[in-house]
Tab-separated table of C-alpha atoms and ligand atoms in Angstrom:
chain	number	residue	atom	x	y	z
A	1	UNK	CA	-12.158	20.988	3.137
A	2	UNK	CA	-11.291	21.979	-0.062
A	3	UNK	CA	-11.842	19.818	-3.132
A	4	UNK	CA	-9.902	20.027	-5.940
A	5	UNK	CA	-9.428	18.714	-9.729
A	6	UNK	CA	-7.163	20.534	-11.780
A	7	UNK	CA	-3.648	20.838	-11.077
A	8	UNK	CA	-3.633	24.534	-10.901
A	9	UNK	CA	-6.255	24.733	-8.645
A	10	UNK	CA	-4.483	22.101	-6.259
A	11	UNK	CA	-1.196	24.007	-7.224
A	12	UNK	CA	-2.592	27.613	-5.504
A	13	UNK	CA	-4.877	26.091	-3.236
A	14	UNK	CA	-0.881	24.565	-1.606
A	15	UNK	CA	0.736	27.733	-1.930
A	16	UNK	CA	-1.817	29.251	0.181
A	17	UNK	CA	-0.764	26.402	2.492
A	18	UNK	CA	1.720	27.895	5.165
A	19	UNK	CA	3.471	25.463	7.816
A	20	UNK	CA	4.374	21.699	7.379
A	21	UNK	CA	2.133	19.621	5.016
A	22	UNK	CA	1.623	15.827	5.411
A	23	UNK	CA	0.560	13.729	2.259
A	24	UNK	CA	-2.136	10.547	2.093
A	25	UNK	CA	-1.837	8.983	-0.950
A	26	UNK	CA	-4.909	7.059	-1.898
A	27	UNK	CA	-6.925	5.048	-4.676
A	28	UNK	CA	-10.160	5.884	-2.773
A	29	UNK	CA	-12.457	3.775	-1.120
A	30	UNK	CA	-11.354	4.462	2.141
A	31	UNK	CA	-11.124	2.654	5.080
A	32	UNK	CA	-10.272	2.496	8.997
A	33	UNK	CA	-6.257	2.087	7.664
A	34	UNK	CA	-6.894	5.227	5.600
A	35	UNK	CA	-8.126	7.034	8.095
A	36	UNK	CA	-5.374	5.991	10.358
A	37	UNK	CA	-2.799	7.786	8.061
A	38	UNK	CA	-4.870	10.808	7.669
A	39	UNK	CA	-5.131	10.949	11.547
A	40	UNK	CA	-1.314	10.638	12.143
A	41	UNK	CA	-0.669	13.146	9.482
A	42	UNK	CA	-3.142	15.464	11.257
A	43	UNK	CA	-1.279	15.072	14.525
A	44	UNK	CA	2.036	15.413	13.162
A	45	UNK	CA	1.195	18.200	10.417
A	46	UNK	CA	-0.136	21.389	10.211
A	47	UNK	CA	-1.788	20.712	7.011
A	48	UNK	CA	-3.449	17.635	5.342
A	49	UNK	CA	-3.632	16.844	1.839
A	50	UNK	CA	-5.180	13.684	0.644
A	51	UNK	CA	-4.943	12.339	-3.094
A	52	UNK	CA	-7.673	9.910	-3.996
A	53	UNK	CA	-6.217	8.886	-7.942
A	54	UNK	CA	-7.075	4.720	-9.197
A	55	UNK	CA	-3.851	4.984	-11.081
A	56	UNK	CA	-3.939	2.994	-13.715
A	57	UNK	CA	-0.515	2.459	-14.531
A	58	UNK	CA	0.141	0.271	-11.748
A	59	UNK	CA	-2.378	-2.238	-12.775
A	60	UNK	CA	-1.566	-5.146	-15.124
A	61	UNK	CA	-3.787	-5.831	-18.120
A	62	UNK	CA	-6.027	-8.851	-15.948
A	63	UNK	CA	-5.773	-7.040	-13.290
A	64	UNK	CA	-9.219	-5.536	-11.689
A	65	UNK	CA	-8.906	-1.555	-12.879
A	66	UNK	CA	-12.706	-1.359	-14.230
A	67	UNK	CA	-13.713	-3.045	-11.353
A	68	UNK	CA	-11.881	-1.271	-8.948
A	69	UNK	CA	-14.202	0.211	-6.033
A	70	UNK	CA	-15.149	3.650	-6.294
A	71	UNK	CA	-17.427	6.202	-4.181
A	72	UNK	CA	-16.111	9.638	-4.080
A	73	UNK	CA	-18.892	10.997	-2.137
A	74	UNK	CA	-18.648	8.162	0.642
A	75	UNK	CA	-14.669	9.202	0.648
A	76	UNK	CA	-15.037	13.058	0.949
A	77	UNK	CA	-18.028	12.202	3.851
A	78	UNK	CA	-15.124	9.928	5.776
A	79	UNK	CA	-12.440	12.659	5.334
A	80	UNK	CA	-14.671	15.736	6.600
A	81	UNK	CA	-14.686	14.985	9.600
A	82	UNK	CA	-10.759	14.318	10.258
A	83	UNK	CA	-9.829	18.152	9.611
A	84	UNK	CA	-8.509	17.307	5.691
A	85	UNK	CA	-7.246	20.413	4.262
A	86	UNK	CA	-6.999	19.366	0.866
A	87	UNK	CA	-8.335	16.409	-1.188
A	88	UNK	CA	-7.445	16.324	-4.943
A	89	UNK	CA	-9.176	14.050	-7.044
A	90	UNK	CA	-6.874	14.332	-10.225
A	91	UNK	CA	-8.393	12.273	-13.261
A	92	UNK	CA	-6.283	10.154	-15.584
A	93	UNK	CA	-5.910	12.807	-18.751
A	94	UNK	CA	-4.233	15.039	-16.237
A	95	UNK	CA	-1.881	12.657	-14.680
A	96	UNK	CA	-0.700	11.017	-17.999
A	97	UNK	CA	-1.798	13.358	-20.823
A	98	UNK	CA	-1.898	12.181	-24.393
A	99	UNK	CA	2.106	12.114	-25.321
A	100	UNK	CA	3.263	11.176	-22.251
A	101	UNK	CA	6.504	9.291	-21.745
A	102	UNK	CA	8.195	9.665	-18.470
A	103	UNK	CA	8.597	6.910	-15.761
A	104	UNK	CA	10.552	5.917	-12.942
A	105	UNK	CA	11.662	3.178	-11.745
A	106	UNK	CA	13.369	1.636	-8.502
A	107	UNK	CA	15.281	-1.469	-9.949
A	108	UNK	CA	16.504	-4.289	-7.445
A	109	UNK	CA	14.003	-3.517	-4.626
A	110	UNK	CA	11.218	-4.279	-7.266
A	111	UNK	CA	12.341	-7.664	-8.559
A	112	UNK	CA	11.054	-9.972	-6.077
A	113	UNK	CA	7.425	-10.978	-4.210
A	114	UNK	CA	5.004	-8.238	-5.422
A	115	UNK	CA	7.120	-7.018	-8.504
A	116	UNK	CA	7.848	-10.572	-9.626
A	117	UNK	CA	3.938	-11.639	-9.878
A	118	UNK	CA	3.058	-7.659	-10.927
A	119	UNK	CA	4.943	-6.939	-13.967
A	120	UNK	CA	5.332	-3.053	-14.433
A	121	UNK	CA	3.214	-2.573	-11.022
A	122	UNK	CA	5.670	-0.545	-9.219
A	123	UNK	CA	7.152	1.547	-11.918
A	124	UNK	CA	3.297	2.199	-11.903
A	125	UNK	CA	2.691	3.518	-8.738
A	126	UNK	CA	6.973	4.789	-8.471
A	127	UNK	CA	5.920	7.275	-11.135
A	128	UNK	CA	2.574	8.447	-9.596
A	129	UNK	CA	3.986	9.069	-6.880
A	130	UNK	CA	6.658	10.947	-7.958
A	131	UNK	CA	3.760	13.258	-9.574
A	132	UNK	CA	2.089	13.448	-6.336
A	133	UNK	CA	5.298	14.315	-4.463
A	134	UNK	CA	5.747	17.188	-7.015
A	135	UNK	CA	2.309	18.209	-7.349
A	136	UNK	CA	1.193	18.295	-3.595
A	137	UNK	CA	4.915	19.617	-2.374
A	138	UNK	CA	4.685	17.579	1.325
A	139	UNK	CA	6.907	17.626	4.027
A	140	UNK	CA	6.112	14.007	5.217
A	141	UNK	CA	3.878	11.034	3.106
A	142	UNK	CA	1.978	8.396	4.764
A	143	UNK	CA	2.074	4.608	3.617
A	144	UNK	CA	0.835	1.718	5.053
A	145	UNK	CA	2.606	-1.328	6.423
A	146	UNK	CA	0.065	-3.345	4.203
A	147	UNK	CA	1.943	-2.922	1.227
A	148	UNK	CA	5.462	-3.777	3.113
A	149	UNK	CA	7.229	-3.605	-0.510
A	150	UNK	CA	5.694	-0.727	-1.569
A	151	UNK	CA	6.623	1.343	1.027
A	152	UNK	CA	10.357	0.155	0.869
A	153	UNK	CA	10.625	1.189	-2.816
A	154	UNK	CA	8.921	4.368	-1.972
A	155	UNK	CA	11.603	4.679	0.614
A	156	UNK	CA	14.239	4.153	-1.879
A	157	UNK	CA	12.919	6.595	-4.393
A	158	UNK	CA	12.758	8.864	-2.352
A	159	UNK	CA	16.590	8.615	-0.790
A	160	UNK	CA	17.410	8.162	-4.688
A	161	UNK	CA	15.987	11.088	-6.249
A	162	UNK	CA	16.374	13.160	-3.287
A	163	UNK	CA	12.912	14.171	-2.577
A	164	UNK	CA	12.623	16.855	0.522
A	165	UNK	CA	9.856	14.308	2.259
A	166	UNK	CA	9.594	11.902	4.803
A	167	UNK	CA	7.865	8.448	4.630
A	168	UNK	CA	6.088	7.721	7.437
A	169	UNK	CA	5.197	3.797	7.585
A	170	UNK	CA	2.021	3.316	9.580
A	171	UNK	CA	0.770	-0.486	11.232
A	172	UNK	CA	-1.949	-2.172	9.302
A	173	UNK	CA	-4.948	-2.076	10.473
A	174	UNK	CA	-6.879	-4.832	10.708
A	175	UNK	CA	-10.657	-6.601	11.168
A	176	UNK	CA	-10.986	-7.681	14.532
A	177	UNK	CA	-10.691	-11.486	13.087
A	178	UNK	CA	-7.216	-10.452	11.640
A	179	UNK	CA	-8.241	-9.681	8.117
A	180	UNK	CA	-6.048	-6.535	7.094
A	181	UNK	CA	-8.173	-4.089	6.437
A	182	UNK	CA	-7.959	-3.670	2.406
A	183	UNK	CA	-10.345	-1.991	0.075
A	184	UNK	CA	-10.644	-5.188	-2.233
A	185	UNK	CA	-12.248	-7.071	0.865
A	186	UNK	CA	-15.399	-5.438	-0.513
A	187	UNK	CA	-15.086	-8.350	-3.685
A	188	UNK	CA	-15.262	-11.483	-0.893
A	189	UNK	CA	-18.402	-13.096	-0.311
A	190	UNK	CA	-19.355	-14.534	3.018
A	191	UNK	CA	-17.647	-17.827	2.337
A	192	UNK	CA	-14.230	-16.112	1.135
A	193	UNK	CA	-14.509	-13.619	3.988
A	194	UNK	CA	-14.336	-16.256	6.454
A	195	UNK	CA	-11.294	-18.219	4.830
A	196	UNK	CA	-10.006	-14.881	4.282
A	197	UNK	CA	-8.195	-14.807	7.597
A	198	UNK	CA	-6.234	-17.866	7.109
A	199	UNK	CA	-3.837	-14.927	5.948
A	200	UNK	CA	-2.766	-13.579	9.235
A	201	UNK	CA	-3.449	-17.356	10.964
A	202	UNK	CA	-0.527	-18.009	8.850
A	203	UNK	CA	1.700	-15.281	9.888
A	204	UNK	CA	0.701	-15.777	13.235
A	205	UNK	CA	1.375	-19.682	12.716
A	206	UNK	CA	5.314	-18.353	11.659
A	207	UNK	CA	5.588	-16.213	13.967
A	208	UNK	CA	4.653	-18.498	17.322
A	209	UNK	CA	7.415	-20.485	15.619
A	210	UNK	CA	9.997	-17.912	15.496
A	211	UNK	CA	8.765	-16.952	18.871
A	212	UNK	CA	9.633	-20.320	20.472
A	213	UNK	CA	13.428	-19.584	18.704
A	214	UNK	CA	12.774	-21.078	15.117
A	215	UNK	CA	15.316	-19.427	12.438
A	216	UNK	CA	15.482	-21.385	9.559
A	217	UNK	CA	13.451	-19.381	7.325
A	218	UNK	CA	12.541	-22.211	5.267
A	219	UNK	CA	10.968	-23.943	8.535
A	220	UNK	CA	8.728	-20.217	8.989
A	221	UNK	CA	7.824	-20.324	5.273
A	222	UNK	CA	6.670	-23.964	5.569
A	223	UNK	CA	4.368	-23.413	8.357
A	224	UNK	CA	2.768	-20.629	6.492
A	225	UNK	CA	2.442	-22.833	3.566
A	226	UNK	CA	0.667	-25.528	5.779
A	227	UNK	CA	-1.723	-23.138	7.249
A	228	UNK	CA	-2.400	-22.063	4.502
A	229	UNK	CA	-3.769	-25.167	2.429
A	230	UNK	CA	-5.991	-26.131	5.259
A	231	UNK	CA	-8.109	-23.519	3.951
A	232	UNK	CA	-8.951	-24.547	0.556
A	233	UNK	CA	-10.365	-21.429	-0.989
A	234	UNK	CA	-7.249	-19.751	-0.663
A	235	UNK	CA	-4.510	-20.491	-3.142
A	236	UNK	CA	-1.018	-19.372	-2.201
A	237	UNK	CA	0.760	-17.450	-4.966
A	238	UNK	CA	4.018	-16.988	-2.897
A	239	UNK	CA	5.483	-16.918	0.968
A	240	UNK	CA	8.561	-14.916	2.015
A	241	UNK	CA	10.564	-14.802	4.710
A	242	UNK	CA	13.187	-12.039	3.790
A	243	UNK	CA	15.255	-9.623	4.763
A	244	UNK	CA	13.399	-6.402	5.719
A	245	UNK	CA	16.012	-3.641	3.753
A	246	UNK	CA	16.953	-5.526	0.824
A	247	UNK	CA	13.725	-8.078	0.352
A	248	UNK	CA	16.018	-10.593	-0.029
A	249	UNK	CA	15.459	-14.433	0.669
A	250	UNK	CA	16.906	-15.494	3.406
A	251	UNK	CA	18.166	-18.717	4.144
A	252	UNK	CA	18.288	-17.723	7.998
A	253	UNK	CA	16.606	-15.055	10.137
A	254	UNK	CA	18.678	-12.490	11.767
A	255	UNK	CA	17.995	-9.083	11.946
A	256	UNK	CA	14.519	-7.399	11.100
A	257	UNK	CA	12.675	-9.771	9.220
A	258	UNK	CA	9.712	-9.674	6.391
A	259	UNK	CA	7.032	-12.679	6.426
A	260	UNK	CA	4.692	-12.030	3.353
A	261	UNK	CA	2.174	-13.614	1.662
A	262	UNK	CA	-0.443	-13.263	-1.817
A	263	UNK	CA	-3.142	-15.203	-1.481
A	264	UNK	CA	-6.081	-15.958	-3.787
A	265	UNK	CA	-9.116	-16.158	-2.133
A	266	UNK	CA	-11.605	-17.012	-4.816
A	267	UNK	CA	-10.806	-14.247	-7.275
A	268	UNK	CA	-9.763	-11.747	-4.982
A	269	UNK	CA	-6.321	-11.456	-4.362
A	270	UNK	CA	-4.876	-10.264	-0.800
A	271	UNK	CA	-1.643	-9.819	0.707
A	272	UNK	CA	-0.534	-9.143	3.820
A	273	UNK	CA	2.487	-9.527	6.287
A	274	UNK	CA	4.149	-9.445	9.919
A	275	UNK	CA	7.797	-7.780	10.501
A	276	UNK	CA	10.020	-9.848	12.855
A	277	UNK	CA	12.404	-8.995	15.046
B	1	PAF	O1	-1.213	2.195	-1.911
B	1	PAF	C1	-1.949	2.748	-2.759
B	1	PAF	O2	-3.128	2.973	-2.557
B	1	PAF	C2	-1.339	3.172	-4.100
B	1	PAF	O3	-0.393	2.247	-4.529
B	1	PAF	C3	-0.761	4.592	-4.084
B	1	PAF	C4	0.407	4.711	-3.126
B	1	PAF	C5	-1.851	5.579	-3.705
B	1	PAF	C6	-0.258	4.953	-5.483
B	1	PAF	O4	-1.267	4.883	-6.427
């Protein structure tokens, strides 16, 4: 497994690459989902790269940057073993050098839920990615479901600015209590770890509604709501019941459907959600 810093040594260590190349975008301190996107780009690719970069345009000024988990040696020890090709560990003077101005942005898909409490979040990570796409070159990229919005505006980015790639959305993985898995889990003592999985109790709370033939999307986004005060640690910031494509409210559910949720637990924020239909 090769590691790499500079761009021009990632640069000739992917021309050297021949065959299809799957991408793993990361912030590092991996986990089981992680390694569940490195192990479906290994099976579908004949070439791995994974990008471990904290990007720090993507987080707001009280948001937890400093604190942000790190162990590159624990990452590189996880990723050995999966067959990784390539892992490049850019640092933040080569992904935004002194002078530099460029940015992109997806506009209508980042207005609501995450982008509406995260100012300036996704042009953050729209723009990173956009330097990974170049930098790495891949044939397919890996996302999570975890980060439902993200991985629609990564969608859209890449229909928009016509990137060569395919984004492959993989299913959360989760504790076997329900938590989804997340590297910020590691900030929740035991008392927030337990009240922690009033997250997915929720969803699952919405969705045993919509099961039993429940549409009115205000009636799933009040049972969340309930479920979730009868855990007092956790302080909703918003529920959403909207339309998978667009992200939009809806009044109604119809087609395929987005419950999500951001949830204080202490200090820690989480999100997760459950696609419908
Ligand atoms: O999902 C993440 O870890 C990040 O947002 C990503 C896609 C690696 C961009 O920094």
């Amino acid at each position: 497994m090769k590691v790499a810093s500079s761009l021009s040594d990632l640069r000739s260590t992917r021309l050297s690459l021949d065959g299809t190349v799957g991408l793993v975008p990361t912030m590092g301190y991996l986990h089981e989902g992680h390694l569940s996107l490195v192990r479906q780009a290994k099976a579908e690719c004949d070439h791995v790269i994974v990008t471990i970069f904290v990007n720090p345009a993507q987080f707001g000024p009280n948001e937890d940057l400093s604190k942000y988990p790190r162990d590159l040696e624990r990452d590189l020890s996880l990723l050995r073993p999966l067959g990784v090709d390539v892992v490049w560990t850019p640092s933040a003077e080569i992904m935004y050098p002194p002078g530099y101005q460029t940015w992109v942005e997806v506009e209508a898909l980042t207005k609501g839920l995450e982008g509406a409490m995260r100012p300036g979040h996704f042009r953050g990570v729209t723009t990173v990615v956009s330097k990974l796409f170049n930098a790495t070159q891949p044939h397919k990229a890996y996302f999570g479901q975890k980060d439902a919005q993200q991985a629609a505006v990564i969608r859209q980015m890449t229909r928009d600015l016509n990137f060569p790639i395919e984004i492959v959305v993989c299913p959360t993985q989760r504790e076997v209590d329900g938590l989804a898995m997340s590297s910020r889990n590691k900030y929740l003592n035991e008392a927030e770890r337990k009240a922690a999985t009033v997250l997915f109790r929720a969803l699952s709370a919405a969705k045993e509604l919509y099961e039993a033939g429940e549409r009115d999307a205000e009636k799933l986004r009040g049972r969340m709501k309930e479920v979730l005060a009868s855990e007092p640690p956790a302080q909703m910031q918003y529920v959403s019941c909207a339309d998978y494509d667009t992200l939009e409210e809806l009044d109604m559910v119809k087609g395929k459907t987005l419950l999500s949720m951001a949830v204080f637990v202490g200090k820690t924020r989480l999100i997760d959600n459950f696609v419908l239909g």
